[in-house]
Short mmCIF file of N, CA, C and O in Angstrom, two decimals:
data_model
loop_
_atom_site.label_atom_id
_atom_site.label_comp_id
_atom_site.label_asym_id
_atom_site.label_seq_id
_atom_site.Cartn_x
_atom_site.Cartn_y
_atom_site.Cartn_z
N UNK A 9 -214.62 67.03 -46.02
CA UNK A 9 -214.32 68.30 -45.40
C UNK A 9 -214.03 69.28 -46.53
O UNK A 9 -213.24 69.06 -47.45
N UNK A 10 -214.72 70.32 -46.38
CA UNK A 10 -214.33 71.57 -47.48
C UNK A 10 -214.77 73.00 -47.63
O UNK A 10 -215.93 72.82 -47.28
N UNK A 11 -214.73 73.82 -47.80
CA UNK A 11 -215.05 75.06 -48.02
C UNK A 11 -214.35 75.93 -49.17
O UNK A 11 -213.54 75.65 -50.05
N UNK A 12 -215.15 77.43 -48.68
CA UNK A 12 -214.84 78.42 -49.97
C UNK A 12 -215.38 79.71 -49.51
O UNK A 12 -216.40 80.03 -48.90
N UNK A 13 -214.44 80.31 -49.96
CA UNK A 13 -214.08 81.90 -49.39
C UNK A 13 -214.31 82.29 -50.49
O UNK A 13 -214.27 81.63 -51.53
N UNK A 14 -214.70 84.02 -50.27
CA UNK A 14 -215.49 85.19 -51.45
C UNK A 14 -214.22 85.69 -51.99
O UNK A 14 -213.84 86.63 -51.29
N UNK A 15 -213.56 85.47 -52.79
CA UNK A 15 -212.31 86.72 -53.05
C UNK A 15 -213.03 87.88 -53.12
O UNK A 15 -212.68 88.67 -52.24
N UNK A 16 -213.78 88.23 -53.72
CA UNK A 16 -214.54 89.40 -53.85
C UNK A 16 -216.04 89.27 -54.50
O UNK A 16 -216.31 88.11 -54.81
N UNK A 17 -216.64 89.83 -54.65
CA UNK A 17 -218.10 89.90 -55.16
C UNK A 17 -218.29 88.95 -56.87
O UNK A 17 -219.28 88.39 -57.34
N UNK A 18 -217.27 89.07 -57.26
CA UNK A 18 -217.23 88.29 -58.38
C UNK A 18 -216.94 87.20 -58.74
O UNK A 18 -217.58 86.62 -59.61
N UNK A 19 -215.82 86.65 -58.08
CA UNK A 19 -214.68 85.34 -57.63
C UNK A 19 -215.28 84.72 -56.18
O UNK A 19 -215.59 85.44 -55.24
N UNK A 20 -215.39 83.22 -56.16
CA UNK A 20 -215.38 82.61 -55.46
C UNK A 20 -214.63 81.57 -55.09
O UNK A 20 -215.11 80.66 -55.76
N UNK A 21 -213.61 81.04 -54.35
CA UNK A 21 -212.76 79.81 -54.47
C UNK A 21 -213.39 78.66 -53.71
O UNK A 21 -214.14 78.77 -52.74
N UNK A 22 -213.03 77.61 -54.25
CA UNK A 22 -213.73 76.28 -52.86
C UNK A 22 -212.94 75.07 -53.00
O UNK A 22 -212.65 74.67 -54.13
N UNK A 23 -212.55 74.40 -51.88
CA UNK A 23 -211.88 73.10 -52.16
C UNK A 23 -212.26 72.18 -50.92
O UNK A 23 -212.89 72.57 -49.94
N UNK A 24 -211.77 70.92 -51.13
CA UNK A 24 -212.20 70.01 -50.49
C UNK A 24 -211.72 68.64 -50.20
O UNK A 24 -211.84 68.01 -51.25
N UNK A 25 -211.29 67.95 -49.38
CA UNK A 25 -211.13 66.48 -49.58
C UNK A 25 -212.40 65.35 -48.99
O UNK A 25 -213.41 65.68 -48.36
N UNK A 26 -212.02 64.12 -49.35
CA UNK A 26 -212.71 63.28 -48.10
C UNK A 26 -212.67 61.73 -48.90
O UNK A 26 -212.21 61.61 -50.04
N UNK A 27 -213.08 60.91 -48.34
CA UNK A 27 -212.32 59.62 -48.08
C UNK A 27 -213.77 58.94 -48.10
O UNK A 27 -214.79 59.34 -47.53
N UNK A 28 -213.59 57.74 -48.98
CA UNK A 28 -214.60 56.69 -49.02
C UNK A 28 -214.20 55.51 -48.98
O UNK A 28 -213.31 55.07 -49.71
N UNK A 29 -215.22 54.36 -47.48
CA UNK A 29 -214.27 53.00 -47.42
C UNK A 29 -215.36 52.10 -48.27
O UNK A 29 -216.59 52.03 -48.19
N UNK A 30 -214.24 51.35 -49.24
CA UNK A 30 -215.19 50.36 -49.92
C UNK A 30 -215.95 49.34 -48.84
O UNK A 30 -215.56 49.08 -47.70
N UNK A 31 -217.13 48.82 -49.50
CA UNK A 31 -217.87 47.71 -48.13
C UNK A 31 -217.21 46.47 -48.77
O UNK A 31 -217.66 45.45 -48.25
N UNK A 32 -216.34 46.23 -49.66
CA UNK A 32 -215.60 44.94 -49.96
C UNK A 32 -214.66 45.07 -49.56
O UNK A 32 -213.86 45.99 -49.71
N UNK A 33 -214.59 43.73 -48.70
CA UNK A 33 -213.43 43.71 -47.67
C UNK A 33 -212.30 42.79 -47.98
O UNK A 33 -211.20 42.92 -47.44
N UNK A 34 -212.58 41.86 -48.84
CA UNK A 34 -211.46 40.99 -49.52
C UNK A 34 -211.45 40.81 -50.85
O UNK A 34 -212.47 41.01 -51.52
N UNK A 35 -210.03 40.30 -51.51
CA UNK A 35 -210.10 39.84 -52.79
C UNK A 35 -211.89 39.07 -53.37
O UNK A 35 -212.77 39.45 -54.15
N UNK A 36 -211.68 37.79 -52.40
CA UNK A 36 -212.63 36.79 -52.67
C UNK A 36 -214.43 37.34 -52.66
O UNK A 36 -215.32 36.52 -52.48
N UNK A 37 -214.71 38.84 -52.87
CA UNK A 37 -215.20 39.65 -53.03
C UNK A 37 -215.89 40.18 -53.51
O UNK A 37 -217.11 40.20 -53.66
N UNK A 38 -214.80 40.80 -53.87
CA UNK A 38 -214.34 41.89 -55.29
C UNK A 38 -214.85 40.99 -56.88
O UNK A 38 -214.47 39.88 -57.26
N UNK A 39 -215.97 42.09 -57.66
CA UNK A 39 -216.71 41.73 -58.86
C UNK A 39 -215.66 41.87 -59.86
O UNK A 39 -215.53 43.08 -60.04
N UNK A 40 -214.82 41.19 -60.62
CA UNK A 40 -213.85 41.77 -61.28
C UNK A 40 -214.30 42.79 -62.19
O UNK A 40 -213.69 43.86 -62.17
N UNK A 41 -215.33 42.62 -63.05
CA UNK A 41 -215.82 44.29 -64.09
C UNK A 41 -216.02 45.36 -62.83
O UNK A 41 -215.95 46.49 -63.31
N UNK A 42 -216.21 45.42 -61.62
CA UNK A 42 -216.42 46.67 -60.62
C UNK A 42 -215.34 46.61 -59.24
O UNK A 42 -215.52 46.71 -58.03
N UNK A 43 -214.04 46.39 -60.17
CA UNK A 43 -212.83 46.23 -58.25
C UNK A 43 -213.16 47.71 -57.68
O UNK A 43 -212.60 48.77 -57.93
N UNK A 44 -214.52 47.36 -56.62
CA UNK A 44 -214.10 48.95 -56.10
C UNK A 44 -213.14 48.59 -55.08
O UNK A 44 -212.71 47.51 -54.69
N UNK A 45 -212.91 49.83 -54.76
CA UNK A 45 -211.56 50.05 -53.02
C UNK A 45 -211.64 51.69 -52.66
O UNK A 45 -212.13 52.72 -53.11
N UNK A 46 -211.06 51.34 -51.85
CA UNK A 46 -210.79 52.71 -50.57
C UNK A 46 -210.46 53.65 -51.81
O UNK A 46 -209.76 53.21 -52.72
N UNK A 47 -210.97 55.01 -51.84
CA UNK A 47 -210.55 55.88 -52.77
C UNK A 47 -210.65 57.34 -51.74
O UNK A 47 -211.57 57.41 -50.92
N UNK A 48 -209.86 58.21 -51.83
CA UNK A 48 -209.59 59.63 -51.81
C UNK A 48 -210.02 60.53 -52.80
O UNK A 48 -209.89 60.52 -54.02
N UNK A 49 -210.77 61.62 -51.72
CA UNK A 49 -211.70 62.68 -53.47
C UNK A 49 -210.45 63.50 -52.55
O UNK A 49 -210.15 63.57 -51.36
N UNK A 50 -209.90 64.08 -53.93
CA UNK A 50 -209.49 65.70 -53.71
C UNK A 50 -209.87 66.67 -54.76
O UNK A 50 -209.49 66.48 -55.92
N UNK A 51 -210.61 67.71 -54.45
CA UNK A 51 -211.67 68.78 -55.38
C UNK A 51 -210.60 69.96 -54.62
O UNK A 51 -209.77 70.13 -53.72
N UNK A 52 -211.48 70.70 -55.96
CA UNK A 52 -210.97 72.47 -55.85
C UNK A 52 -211.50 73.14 -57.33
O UNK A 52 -211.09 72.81 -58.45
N UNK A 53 -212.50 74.15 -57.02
CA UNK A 53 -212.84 74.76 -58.24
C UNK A 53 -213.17 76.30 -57.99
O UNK A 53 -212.36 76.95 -57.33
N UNK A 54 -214.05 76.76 -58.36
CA UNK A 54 -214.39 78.60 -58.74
C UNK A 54 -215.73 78.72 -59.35
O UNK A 54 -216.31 78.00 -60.16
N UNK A 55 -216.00 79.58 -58.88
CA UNK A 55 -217.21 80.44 -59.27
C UNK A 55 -216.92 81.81 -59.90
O UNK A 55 -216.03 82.43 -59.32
N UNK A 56 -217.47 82.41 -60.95
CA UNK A 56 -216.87 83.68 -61.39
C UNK A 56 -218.21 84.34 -61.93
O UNK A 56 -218.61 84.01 -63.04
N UNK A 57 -219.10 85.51 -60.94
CA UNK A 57 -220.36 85.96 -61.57
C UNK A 57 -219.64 87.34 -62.25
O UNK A 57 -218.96 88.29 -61.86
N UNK A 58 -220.39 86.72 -63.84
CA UNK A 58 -220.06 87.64 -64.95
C UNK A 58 -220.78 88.88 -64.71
O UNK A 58 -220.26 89.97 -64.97
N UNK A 59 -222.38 88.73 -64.05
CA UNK A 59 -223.04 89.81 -63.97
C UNK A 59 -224.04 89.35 -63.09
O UNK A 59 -224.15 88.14 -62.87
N UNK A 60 -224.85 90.26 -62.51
CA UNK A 60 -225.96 89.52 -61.53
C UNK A 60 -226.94 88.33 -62.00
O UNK A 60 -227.74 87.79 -61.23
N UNK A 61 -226.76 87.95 -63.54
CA UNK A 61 -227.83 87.03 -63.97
C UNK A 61 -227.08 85.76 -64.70
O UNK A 61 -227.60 84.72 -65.11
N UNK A 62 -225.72 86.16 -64.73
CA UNK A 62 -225.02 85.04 -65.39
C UNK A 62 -223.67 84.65 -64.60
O UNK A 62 -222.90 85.55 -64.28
N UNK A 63 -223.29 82.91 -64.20
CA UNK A 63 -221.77 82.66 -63.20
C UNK A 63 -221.92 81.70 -64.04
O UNK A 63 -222.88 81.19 -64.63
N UNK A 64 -220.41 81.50 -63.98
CA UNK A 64 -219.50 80.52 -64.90
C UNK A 64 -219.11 79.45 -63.15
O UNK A 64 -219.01 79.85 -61.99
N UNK A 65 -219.01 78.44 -63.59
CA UNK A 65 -218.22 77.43 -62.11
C UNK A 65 -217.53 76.96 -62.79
O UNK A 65 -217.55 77.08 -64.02
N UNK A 66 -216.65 76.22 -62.01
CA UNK A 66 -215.14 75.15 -62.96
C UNK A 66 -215.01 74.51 -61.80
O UNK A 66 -215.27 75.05 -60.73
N UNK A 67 -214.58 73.25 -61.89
CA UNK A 67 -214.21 72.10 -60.95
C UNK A 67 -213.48 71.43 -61.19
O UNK A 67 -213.71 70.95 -62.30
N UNK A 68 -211.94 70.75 -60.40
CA UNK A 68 -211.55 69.46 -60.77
C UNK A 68 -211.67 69.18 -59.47
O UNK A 68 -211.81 69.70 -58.36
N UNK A 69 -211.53 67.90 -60.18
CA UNK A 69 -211.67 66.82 -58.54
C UNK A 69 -210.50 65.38 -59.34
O UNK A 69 -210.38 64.99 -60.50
N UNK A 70 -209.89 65.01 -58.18
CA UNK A 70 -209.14 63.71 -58.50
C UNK A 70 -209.44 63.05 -57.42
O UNK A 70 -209.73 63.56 -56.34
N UNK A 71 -209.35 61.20 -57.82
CA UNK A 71 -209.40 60.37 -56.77
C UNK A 71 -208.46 59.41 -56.91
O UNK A 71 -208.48 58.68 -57.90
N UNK A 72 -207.75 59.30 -56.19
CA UNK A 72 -206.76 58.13 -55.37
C UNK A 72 -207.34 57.08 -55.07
O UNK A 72 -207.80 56.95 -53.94
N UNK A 73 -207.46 56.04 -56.03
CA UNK A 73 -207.91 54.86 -55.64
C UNK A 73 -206.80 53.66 -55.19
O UNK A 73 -205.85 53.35 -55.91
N UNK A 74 -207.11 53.02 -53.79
CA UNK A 74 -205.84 52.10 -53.56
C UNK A 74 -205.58 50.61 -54.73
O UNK A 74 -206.10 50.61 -55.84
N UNK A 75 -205.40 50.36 -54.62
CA UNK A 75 -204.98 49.02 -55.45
C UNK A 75 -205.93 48.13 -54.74
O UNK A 75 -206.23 48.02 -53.55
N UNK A 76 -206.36 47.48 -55.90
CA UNK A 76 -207.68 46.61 -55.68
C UNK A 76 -207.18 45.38 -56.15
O UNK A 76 -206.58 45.43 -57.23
N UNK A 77 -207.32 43.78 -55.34
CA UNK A 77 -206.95 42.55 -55.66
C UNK A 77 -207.99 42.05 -55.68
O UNK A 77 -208.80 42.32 -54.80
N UNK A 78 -208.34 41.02 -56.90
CA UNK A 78 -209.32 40.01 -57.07
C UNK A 78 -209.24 38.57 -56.93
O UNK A 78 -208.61 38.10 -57.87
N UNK A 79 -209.68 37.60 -56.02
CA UNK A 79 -209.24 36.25 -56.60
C UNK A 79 -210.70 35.75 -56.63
O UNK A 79 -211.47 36.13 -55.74
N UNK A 80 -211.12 34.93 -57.57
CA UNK A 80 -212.75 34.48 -58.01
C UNK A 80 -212.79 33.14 -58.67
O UNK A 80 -211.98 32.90 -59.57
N UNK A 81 -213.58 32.32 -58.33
CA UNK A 81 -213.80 31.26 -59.39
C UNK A 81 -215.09 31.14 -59.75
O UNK A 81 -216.11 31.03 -59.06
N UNK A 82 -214.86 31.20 -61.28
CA UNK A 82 -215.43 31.12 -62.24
C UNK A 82 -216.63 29.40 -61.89
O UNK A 82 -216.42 28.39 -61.22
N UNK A 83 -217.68 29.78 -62.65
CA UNK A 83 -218.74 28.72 -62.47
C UNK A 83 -218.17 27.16 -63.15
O UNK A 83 -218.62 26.05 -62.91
N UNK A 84 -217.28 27.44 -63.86
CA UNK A 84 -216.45 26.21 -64.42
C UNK A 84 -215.74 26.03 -63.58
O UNK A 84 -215.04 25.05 -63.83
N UNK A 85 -215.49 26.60 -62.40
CA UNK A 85 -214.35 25.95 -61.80
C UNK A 85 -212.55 26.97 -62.08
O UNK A 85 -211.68 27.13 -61.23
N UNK A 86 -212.53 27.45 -63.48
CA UNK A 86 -211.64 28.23 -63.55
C UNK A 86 -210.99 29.45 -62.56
O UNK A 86 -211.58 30.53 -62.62
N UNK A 87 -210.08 29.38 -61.85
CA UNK A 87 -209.58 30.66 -60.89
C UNK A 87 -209.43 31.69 -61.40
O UNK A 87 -208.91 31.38 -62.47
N UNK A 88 -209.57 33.36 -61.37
CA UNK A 88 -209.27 34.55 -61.66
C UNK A 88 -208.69 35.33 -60.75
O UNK A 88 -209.36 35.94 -59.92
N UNK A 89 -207.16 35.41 -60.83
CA UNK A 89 -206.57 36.27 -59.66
C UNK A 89 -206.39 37.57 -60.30
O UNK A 89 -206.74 37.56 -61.48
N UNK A 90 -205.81 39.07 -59.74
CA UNK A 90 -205.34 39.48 -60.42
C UNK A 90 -205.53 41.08 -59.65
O UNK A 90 -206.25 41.21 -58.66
N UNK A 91 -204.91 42.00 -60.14
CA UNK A 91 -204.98 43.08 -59.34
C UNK A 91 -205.47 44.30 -60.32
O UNK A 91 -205.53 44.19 -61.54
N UNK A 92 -205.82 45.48 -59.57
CA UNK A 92 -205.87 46.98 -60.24
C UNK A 92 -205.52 48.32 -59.77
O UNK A 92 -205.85 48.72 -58.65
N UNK A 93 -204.91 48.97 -60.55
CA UNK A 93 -204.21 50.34 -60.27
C UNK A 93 -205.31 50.90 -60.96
O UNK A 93 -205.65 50.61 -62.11
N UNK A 94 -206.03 51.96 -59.98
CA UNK A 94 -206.59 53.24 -60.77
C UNK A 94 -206.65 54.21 -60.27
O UNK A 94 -206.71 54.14 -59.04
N UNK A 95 -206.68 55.76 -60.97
CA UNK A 95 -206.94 56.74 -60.78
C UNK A 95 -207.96 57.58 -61.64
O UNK A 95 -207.75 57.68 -62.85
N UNK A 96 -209.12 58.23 -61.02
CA UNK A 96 -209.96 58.74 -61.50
C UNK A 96 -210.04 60.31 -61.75
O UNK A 96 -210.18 60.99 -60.73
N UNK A 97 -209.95 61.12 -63.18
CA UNK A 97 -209.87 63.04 -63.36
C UNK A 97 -210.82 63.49 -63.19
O UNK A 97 -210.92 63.47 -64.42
N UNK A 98 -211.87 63.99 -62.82
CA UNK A 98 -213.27 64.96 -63.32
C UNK A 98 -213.29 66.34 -63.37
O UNK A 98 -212.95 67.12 -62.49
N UNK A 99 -213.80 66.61 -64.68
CA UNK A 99 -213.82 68.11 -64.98
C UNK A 99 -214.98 68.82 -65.09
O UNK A 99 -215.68 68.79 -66.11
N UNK A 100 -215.23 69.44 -64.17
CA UNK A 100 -216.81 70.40 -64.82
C UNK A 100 -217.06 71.45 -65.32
O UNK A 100 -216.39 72.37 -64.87
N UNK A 101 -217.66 71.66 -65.96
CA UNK A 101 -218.15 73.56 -66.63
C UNK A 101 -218.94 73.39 -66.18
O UNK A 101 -219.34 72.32 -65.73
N UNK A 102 -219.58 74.76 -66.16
CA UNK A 102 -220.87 74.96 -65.58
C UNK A 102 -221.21 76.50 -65.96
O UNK A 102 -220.31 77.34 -65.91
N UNK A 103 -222.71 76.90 -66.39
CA UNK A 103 -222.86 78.16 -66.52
C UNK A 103 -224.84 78.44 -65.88
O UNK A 103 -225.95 77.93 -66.03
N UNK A 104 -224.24 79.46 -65.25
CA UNK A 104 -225.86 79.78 -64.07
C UNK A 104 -226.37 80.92 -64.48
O UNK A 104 -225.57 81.84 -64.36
N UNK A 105 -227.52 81.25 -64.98
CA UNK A 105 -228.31 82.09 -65.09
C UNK A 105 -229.07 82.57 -64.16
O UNK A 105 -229.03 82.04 -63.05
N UNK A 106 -229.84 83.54 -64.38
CA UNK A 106 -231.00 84.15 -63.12
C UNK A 106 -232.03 84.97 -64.17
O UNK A 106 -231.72 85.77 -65.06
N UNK A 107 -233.05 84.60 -63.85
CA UNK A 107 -234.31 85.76 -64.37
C UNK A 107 -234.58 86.51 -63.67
O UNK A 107 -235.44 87.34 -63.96
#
């Protein structure tokens, strides 16, 4: 869900959330190099046209990822339990031209 309103002819604002369910449903699962899980996007950035042929954009976005548990055995037989905390930043520039 998201949108973005004109402040004026020059300025643009926009923001957004929304929600992604991982398709791994248990530890016994879960790839340990890829624990995905349930994560939350929250965005919000700008548009700023310098002139009719040139806009600058900017973006952050953060995601809330829940805590991800792994338990796996290894082809030897060895068990791998173990859990993960993460959170993901993204930053964009951006610059738009027109001929």
């Amino acid at each position: 869900i998201g949108g973005e309103y004109d402040v004026s002819r020059q300025l643009t604002v926009r923001a957004g959330v929304g929600y992604e369910w991982s398709p791994i449903a248990n530890p016994t699962q879960r790839i340990i190099g890829i624990p995905d899980s349930n994560r939350t996007w929250l965005s919000a950035g700008f548009s700023y046209n310098w002139s009719e042929s040139l806009a600058f954009d900017f973006a952050y976005t953060h995601l809330f990822v829940e805590d991800a548990r792994w338990d796996r055995n290894t082809l030897t037989g060895t068990r791998l339990t173990g859990s993960l905390e993460a959170d993901v930043d993204i930053v964009t520039l951006g610059m738009r031209t027109r001929w």
